[in-house]
Structures are given as C-alpha cells and as structure tokens.
Short mmCIF file of C-alpha atoms and ligand atoms in Angstrom, two decimals:
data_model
loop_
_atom_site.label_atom_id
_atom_site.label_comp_id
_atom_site.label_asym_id
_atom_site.label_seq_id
_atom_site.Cartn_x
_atom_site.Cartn_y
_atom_site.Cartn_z
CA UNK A 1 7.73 30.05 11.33
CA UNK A 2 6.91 26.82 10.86
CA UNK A 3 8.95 24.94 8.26
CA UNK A 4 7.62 23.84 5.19
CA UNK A 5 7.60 19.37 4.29
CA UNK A 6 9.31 19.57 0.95
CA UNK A 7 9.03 16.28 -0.36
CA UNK A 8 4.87 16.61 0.16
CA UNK A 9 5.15 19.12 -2.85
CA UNK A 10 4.41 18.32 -6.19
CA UNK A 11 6.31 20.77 -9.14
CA UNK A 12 4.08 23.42 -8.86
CA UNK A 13 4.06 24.03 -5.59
CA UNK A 14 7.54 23.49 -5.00
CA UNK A 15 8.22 26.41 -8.22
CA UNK A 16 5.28 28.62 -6.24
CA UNK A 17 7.01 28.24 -2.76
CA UNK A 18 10.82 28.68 -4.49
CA UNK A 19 10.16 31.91 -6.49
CA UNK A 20 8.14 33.63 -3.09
CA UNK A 21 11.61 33.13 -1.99
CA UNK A 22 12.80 35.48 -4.42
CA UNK A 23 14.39 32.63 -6.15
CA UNK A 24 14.20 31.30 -9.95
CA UNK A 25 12.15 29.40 -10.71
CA UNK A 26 14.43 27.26 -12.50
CA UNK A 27 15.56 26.50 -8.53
CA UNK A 28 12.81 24.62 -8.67
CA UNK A 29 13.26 21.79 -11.63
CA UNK A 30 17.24 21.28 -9.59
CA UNK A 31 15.76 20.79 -6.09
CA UNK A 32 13.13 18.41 -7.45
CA UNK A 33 16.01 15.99 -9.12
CA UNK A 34 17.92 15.89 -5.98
CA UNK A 35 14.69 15.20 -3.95
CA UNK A 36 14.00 11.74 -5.99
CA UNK A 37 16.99 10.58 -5.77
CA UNK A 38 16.72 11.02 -1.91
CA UNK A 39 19.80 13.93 -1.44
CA UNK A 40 20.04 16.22 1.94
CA UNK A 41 20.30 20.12 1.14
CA UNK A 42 23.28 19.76 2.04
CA UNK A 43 24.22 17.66 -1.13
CA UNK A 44 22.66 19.98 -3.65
CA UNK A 45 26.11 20.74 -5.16
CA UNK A 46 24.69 22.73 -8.52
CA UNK A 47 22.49 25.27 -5.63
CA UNK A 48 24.73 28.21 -4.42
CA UNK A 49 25.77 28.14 -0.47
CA UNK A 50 22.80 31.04 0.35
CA UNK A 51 19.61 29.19 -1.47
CA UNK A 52 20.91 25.76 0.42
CA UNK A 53 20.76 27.54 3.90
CA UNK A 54 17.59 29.05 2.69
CA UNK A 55 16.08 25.46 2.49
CA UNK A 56 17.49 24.19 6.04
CA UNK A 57 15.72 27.12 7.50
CA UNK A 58 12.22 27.32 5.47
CA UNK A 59 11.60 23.62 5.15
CA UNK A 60 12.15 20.09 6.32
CA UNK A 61 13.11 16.76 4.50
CA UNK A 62 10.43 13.83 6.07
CA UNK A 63 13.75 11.21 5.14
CA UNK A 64 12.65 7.94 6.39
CA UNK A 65 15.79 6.52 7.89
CA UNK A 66 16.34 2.43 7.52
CA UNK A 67 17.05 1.05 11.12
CA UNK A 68 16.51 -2.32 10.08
CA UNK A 69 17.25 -4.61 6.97
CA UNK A 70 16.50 -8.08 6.40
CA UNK A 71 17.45 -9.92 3.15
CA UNK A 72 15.51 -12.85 2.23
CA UNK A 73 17.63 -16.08 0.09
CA UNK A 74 15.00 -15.30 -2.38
CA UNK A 75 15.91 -11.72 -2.42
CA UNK A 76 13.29 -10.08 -1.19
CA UNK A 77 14.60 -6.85 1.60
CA UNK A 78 12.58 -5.39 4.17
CA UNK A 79 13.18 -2.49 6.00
CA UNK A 80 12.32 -0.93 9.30
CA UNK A 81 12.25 2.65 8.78
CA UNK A 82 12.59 5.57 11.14
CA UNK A 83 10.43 8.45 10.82
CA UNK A 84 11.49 12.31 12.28
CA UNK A 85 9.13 11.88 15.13
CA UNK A 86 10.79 8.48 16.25
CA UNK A 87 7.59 6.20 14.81
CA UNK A 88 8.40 3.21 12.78
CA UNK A 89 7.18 2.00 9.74
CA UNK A 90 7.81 -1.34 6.95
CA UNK A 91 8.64 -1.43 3.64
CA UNK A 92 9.38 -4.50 1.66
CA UNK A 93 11.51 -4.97 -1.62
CA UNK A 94 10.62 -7.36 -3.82
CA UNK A 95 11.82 -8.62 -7.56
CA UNK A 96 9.22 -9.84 -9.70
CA UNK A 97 9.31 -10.81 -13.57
CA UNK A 98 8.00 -8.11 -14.58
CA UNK A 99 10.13 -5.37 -12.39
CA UNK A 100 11.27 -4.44 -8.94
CA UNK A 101 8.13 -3.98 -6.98
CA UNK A 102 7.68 -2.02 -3.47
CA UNK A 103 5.49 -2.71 -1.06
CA UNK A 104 5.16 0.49 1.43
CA UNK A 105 3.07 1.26 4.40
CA UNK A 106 0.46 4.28 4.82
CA UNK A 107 0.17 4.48 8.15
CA UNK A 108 1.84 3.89 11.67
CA UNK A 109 -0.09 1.30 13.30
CA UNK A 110 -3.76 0.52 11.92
CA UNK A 111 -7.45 1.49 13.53
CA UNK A 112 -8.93 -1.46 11.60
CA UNK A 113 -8.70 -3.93 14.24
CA UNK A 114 -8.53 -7.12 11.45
CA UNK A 115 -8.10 -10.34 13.76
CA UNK A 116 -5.08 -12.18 11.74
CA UNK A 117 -3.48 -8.97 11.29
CA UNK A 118 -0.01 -7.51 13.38
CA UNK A 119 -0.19 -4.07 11.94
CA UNK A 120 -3.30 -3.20 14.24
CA UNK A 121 -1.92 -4.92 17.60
CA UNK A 122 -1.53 -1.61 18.93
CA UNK A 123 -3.92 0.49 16.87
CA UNK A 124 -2.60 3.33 14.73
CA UNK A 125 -0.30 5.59 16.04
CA UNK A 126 -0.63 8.22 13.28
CA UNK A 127 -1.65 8.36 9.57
CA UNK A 128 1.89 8.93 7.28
CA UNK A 129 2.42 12.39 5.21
CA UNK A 130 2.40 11.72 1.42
CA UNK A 131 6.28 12.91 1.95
CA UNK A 132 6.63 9.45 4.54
CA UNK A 133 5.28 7.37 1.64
CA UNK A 134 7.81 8.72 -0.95
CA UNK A 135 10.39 8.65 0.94
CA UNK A 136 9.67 4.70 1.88
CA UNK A 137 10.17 4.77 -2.10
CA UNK A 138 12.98 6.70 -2.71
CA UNK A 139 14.78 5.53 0.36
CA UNK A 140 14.50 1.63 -0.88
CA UNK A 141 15.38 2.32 -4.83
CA UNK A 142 18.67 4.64 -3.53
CA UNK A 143 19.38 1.34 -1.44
CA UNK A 144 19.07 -1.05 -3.60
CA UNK A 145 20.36 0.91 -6.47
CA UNK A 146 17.78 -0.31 -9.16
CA UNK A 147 15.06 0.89 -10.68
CA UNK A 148 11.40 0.46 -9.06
CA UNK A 149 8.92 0.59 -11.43
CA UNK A 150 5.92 -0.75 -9.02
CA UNK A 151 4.20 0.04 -5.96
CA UNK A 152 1.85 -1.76 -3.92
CA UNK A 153 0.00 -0.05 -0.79
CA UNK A 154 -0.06 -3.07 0.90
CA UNK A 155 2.28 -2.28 4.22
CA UNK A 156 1.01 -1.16 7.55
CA UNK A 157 -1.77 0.96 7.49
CA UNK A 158 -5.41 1.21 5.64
CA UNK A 159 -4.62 3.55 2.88
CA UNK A 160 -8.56 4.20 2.08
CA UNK A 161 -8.48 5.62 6.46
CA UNK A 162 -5.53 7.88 4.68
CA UNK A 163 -7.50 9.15 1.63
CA UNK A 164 -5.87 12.60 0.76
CA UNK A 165 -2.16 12.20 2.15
CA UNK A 166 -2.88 8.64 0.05
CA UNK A 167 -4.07 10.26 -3.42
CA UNK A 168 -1.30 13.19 -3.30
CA UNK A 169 1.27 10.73 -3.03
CA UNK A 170 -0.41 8.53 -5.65
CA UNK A 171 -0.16 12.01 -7.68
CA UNK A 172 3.41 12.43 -6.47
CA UNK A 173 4.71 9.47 -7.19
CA UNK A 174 3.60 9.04 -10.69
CA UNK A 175 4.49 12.74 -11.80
CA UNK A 176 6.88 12.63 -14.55
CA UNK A 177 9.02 15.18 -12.66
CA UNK A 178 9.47 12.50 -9.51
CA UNK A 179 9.64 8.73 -9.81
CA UNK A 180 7.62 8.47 -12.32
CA UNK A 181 6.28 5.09 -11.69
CA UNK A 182 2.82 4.62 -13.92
CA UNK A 183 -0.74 4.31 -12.30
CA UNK A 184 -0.76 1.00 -14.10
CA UNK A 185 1.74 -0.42 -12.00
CA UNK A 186 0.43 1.05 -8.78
CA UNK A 187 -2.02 -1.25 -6.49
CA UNK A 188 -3.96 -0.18 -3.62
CA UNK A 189 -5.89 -2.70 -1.53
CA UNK A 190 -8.72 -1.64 0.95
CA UNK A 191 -10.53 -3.70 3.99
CA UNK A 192 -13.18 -1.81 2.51
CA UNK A 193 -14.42 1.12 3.09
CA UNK A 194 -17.50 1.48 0.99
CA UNK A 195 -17.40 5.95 0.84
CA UNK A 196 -13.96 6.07 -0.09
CA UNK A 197 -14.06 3.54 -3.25
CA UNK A 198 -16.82 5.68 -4.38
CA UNK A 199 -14.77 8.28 -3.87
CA UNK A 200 -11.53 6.46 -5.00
CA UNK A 201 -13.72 5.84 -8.71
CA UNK A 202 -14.24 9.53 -9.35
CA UNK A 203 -10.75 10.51 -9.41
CA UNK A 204 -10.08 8.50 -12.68
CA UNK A 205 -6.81 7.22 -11.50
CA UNK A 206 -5.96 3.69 -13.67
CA UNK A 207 -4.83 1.61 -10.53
CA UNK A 208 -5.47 -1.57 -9.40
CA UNK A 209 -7.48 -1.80 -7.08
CA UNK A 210 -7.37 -5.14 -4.31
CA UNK A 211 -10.15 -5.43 -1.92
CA UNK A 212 -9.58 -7.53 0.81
CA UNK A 213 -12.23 -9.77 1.42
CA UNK A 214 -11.14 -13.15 3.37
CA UNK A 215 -14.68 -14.57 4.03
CA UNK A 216 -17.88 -14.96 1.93
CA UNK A 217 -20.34 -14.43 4.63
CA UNK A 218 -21.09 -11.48 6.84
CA UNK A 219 -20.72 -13.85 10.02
CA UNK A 220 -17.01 -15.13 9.34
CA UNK A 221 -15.97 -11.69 7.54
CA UNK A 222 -17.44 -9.59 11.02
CA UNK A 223 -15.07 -11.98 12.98
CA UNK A 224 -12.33 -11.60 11.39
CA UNK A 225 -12.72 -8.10 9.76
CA UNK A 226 -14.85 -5.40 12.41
CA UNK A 227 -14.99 -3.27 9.51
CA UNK A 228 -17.36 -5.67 7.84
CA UNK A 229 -19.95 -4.34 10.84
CA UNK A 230 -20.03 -1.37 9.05
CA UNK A 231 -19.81 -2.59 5.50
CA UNK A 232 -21.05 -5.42 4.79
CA UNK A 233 -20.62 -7.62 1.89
CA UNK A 234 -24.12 -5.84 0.69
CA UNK A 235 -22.32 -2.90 0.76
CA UNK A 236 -18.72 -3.55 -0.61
CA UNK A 237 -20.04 -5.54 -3.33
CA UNK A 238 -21.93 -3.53 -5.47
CA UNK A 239 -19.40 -0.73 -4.65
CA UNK A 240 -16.73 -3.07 -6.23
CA UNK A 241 -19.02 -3.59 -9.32
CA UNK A 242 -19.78 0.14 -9.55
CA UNK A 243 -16.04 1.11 -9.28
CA UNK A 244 -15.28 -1.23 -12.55
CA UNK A 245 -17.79 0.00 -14.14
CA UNK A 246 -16.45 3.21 -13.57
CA UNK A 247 -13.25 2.72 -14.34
CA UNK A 248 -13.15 -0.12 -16.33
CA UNK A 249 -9.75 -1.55 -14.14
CA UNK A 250 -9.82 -4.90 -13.10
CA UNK A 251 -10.45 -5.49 -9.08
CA UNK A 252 -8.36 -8.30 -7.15
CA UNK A 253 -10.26 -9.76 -4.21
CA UNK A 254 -7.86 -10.98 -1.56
CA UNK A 255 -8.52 -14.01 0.25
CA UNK A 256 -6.63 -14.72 3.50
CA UNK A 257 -7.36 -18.96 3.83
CA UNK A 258 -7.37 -19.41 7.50
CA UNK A 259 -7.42 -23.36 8.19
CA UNK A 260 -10.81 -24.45 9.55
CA UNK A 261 -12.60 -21.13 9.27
CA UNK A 262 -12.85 -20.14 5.41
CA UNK A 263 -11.10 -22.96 3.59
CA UNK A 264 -13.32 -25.62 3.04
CA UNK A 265 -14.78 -26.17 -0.33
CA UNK A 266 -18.54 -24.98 1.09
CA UNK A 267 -16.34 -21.75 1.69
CA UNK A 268 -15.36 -21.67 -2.11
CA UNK A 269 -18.89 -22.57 -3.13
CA UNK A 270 -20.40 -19.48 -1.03
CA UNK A 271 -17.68 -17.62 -2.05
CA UNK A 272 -18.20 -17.93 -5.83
CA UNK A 273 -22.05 -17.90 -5.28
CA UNK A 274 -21.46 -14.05 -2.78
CA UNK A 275 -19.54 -12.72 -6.00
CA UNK A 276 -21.89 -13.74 -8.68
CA UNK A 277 -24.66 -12.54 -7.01
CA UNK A 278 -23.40 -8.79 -6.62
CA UNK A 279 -20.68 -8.59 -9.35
CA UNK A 280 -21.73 -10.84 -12.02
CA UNK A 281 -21.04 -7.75 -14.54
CA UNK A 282 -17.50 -7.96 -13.83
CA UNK A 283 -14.43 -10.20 -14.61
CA UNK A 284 -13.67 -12.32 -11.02
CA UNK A 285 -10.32 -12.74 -9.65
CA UNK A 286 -9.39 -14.53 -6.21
CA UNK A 287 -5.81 -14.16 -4.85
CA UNK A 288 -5.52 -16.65 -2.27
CA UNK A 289 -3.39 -15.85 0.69
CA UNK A 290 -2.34 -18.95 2.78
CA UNK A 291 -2.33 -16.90 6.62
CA UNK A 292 0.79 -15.87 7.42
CA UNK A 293 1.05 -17.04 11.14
CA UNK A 294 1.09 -14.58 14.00
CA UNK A 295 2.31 -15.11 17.06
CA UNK A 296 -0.01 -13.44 19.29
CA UNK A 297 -3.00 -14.53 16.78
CA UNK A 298 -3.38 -18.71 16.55
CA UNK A 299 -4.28 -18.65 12.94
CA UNK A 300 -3.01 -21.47 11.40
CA UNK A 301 -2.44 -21.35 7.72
CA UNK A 302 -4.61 -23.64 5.54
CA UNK A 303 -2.78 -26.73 4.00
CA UNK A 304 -1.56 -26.61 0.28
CA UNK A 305 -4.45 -29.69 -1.05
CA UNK A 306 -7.48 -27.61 0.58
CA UNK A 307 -5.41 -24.20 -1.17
CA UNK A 308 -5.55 -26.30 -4.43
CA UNK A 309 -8.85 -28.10 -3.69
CA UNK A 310 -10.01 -23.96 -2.62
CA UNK A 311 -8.95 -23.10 -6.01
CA UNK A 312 -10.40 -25.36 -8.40
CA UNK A 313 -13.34 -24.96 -6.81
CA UNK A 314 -13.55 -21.41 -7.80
CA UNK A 315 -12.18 -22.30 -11.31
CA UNK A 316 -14.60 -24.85 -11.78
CA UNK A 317 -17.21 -21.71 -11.11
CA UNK A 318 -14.96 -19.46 -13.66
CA UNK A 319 -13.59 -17.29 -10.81
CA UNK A 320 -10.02 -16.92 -11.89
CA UNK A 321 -7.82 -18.10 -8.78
CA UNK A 322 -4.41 -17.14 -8.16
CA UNK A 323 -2.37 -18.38 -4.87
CA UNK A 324 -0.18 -15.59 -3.37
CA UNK A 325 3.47 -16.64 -4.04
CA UNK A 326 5.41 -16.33 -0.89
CA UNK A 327 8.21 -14.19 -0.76
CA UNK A 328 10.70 -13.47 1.82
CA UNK A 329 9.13 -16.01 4.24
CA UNK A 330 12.25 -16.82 6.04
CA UNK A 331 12.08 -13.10 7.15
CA UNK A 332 8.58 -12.48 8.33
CA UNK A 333 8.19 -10.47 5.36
CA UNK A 334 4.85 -9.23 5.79
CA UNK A 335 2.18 -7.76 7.81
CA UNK A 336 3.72 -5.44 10.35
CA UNK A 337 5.85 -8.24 12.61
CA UNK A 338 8.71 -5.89 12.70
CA UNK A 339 7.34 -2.90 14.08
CA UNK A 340 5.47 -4.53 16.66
CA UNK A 341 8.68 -6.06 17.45
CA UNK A 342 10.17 -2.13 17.33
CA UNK A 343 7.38 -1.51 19.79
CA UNK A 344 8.27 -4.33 22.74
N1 LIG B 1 -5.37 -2.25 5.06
C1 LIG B 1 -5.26 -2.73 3.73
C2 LIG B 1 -3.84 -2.97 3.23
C3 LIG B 1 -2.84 -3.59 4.16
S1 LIG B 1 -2.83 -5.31 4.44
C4 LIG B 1 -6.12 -3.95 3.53
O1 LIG B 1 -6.72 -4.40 4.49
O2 LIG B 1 -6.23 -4.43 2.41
C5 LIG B 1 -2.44 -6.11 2.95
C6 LIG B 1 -3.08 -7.47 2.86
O3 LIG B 1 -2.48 -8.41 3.78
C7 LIG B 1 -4.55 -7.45 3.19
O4 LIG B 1 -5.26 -8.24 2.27
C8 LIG B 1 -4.57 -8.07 4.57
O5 LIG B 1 -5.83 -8.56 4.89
C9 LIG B 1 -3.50 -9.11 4.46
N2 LIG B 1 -2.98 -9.64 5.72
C10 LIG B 1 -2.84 -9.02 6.90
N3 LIG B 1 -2.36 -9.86 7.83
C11 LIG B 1 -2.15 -11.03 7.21
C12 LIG B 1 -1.64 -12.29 7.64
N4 LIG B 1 -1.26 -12.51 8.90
N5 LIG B 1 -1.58 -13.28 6.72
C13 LIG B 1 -1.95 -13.07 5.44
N6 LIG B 1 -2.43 -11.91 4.98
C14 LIG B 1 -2.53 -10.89 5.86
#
C-alpha cells in the first residue's frame, strides 16, 4: 500500500484519513500541532505507542532536510534543503520591519528558460508537493526559532507552472489549524502565464500578486523571457488589469534593470507609456531589481544613477517606483546559485 504524504493534508482530510483508521478523531487536532511545528512520529509524545507505529506504516513525512546554511551580516539565512528523493531546493530567511518573511521555492529546477535566471540552468527537475513547500516553512521558523508571519513564492520554480500543489499549499498554509500565516502577507510572482492569472482571480484568494515583467517591449521581454513568445505584453496586460479588477489587490510589476538592455530612460518612458496603455484603470507599481549577476549569464547589473535616473522617470509619469533592497548579498542570496552549485 502506498503510504499516504501527511503534511499535503489539510484538517479535514487528515480527521477523514485518522478516523478510517479506527482512530478518534480527536487524533487528528494532536497530529496536526506536532506537524507545524515540524515533529517526527516518533516525537508525538501525547499519541499512544500503537497509533505512532500506525503513522510510520500508513504515511510519510515530505521533511525537507537543511544541508546547507548561509548567514548573511545583515541577517538574512538561506538554506539548501534536501528533499526524500535526494533533489534540492532554496529557501531564504529574511527580517523585515514589518515581520520575519520567507522566501520558498515551488519547484526543483524551472521549465521557463528566463535568460538572467540560475534556477532554469538545468530546466526543472520536478514540480514540489504542497507538503515540500510547507515544510520549506516549517523547517526555517523551527530553525530560526521565531515567528514567520510572511511568505513570498519567489524561490526556484514558476509557481503559476505548479497551479494546484501551489493553491493547496496557499490553503495549507494559511489554515488557522497550521501556520496560520494570512493571505495578506502571502506574495506570489508569475513570468506570466496569462490562463493561470485568470484562473488565479477566480479563487478569491487576497494575495499579492508580482508579475515579473523586466522589459517594456515584446522584442527585449522575448529575449530575455521565452515565455513572452507565448504571452505577450498584449496578453499579460490586460490580464493584470482584469485580475485587479477582480480582486481589487494591488499588482507589483518586477523589473530586473539589466545595464545596457532595459535601463535607459527611453526604457522608462516605454515602460510607463506599455502600462498606461493596457492598465490605466489600475494603481502602477515598479519594483526595480538591479540584476543580480550570474556567472554563467554576463548580465551586468545597471549602475545606481541610471536605477535613480530609471526611477524618477517613472515617478515623473506617476508610476510608483520602488528599488529592491538587497539582502543577503554577500551570500548569493537569491535566484537558485546554490542548487546549481548542489548540481556540479
Ligand atoms: N518564476 C517566478 C518566481 C521566481 S523568480 C517569476 O518569474 O516571477 C523571482 C524573481 O526574481 C522574478 O522576478 C525573477 O525574474 C527574478 N530574478 C531571477 N533571476 C534574477 C537575477 N539574476 N537577478 C535579479 N532578479 C532575478
């Protein structure tokens, strides 16, 4: 019999599955407290000897295992974790203002193919379980021993390529009976594809949502983004305006400056002019990513004057324009550089 991946349960199920053991249900509420706070079966002192065997027979824990851990001066951590089949994946702690904040990944490798990118050197390997993602969570906040009360899908992997693994965790993750971290402080971001942030709008969930957009025209973006060949900016953008209007949540567009291919302040210009021309009905918000340098890419990141001068050019437009503050830089902390170091 094939055993069942506990942590991919939400309450329900889990109460289902534990009483067609012939079990209380009340089994149920215990397991689930142990399972957020990232205990084996084995350490489920309040479950009598035969219902702990029971579980080590009938089901499996998808523990992501840390094999790695850098810690930046700026205290950012990021981890290299181990899944049960041997593939790696990254996860990166960081401590905002406003609360401890983790960045996880949704998938082993990446089929997006973006040119700046490390996460898709090799491709993707597989897509995660919604169990892999928690546990990425879980794992970190036992770690570190605080609180996380964000998440940002923002780690290896296109979540939107991962839709329902992606939304069950979402589901998981905010349940008041596991982490209970609040859709509000929950951000996914998407290279953009257009049939899954239509589908993304219907299920009412109050993320935020980031699109990543990194050029204003269709000939940069297809260079530097393939998936732009099969959305275009004709596409995304009205999807973007339809999701707010939808939803009514604020979108981020991310914008990856690249020095001497989309940072100049004709860039800015087309940029501003690309936005108001498909999302005028919307509030605009830039977040401007300097390129984080990798090796086997040349990208250089853009200077900070043409950041600033990229900027004000969008403010002068009203686009509001944020620049990406850079945490845990002396560690490589982004982007999938460690597990395509894993992979050499
Ligand atoms: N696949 C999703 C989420 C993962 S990447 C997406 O494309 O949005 C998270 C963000 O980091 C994206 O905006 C991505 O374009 C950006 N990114 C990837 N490689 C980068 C690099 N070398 N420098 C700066 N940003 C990078």
């Amino acid at each position: 019999m094939e055993r069942i991946d506990i942590l991919s349960m939400t309450k329900e199920e889990l109460t289902e599955w534990i009483v067609s053991l012939g079990e209380p249900k009340y089994r149920a509420a215990q397991i689930m407290e142990w399972l957020v706070r990232g205990a084996g079966f084995s350490e489920m002192k309040n479950l009598p000897l035969p219902l702990r065997t029971k579980l080590e027979a009938h089901a499996y824990l998808a523990a992501a295992a840390p094999v790695k851990k850098l810690v930046s001066s700026d205290g950012t951590v990021k981890y290299l974790y181990r899944l049960h089949d041997g593939e790696a994946v990254e996860t990166v702690f960081m401590r905002y203002q406003h609360g401890n904040t983790v960045c996880i990944s949704t998938e082993a490798g990446c089929p997006m193919g973006c040119a700046f990118c490390a996460s898709t050197l090799k491709g993707l390997s597989r897509r995660l379980l919604p169990s892999e993602m928690l546990s990425q969570v879980i794992e970190t906040q036992k770690d570190i021993g605080e609180r996380i009360s964000g998440i940002v899908l923002m780690g290896i992997g296109e979540p939107l390529d991962n839709y329902d693994n992606v939304i069950k965790f979402l589901h998981l993750v905010a349940s008041p009976d596991g982490l209970n971290i609040g859709y509000r402080h929950i951000s996914l971001s998407t290279c953009g594809l257009v049939d899954k942030i239509q589908r993304l709008a219907e299920e009412n969930l109050p993320i935020t949502l980031s699109i990543s957009l990194h050029a204003a025209d269709d000939e940069t973006r297809s260079t530097l983004m393939p998936v732009n060949k099969k959305w275009n900016l004709e596409a995304l953008l009205p999807a973007c305006l339809d999701y707010f209007e939808k939803t009514k949540r604020r979108i981020s567009f991310e914008y990856t400056l690249v020095e001497g291919k989309n940072d100049r302040r004709a860039d800015a210009q087309k940029l501003a002019d690309v936005l108001y021309r498909y999302c005028a009905g919307m509030p605009l918000h830039v977040n401007l990513i300097p390129v984080n340098p990798v090796r086997e890419r040349g990208f250089q990141p853009s200077n900070q004057g043409s950041v600033r001068r990229f900027a004000e050019a969008l403010e002068s437009r009203r686009i509001t324009a944020t620049v990406r503050r850079r945490l845990g830089s002396d560690i490589d902390a982004s982007c999938g550089q460690l597990r395509a170091a894993s992979l050499e």
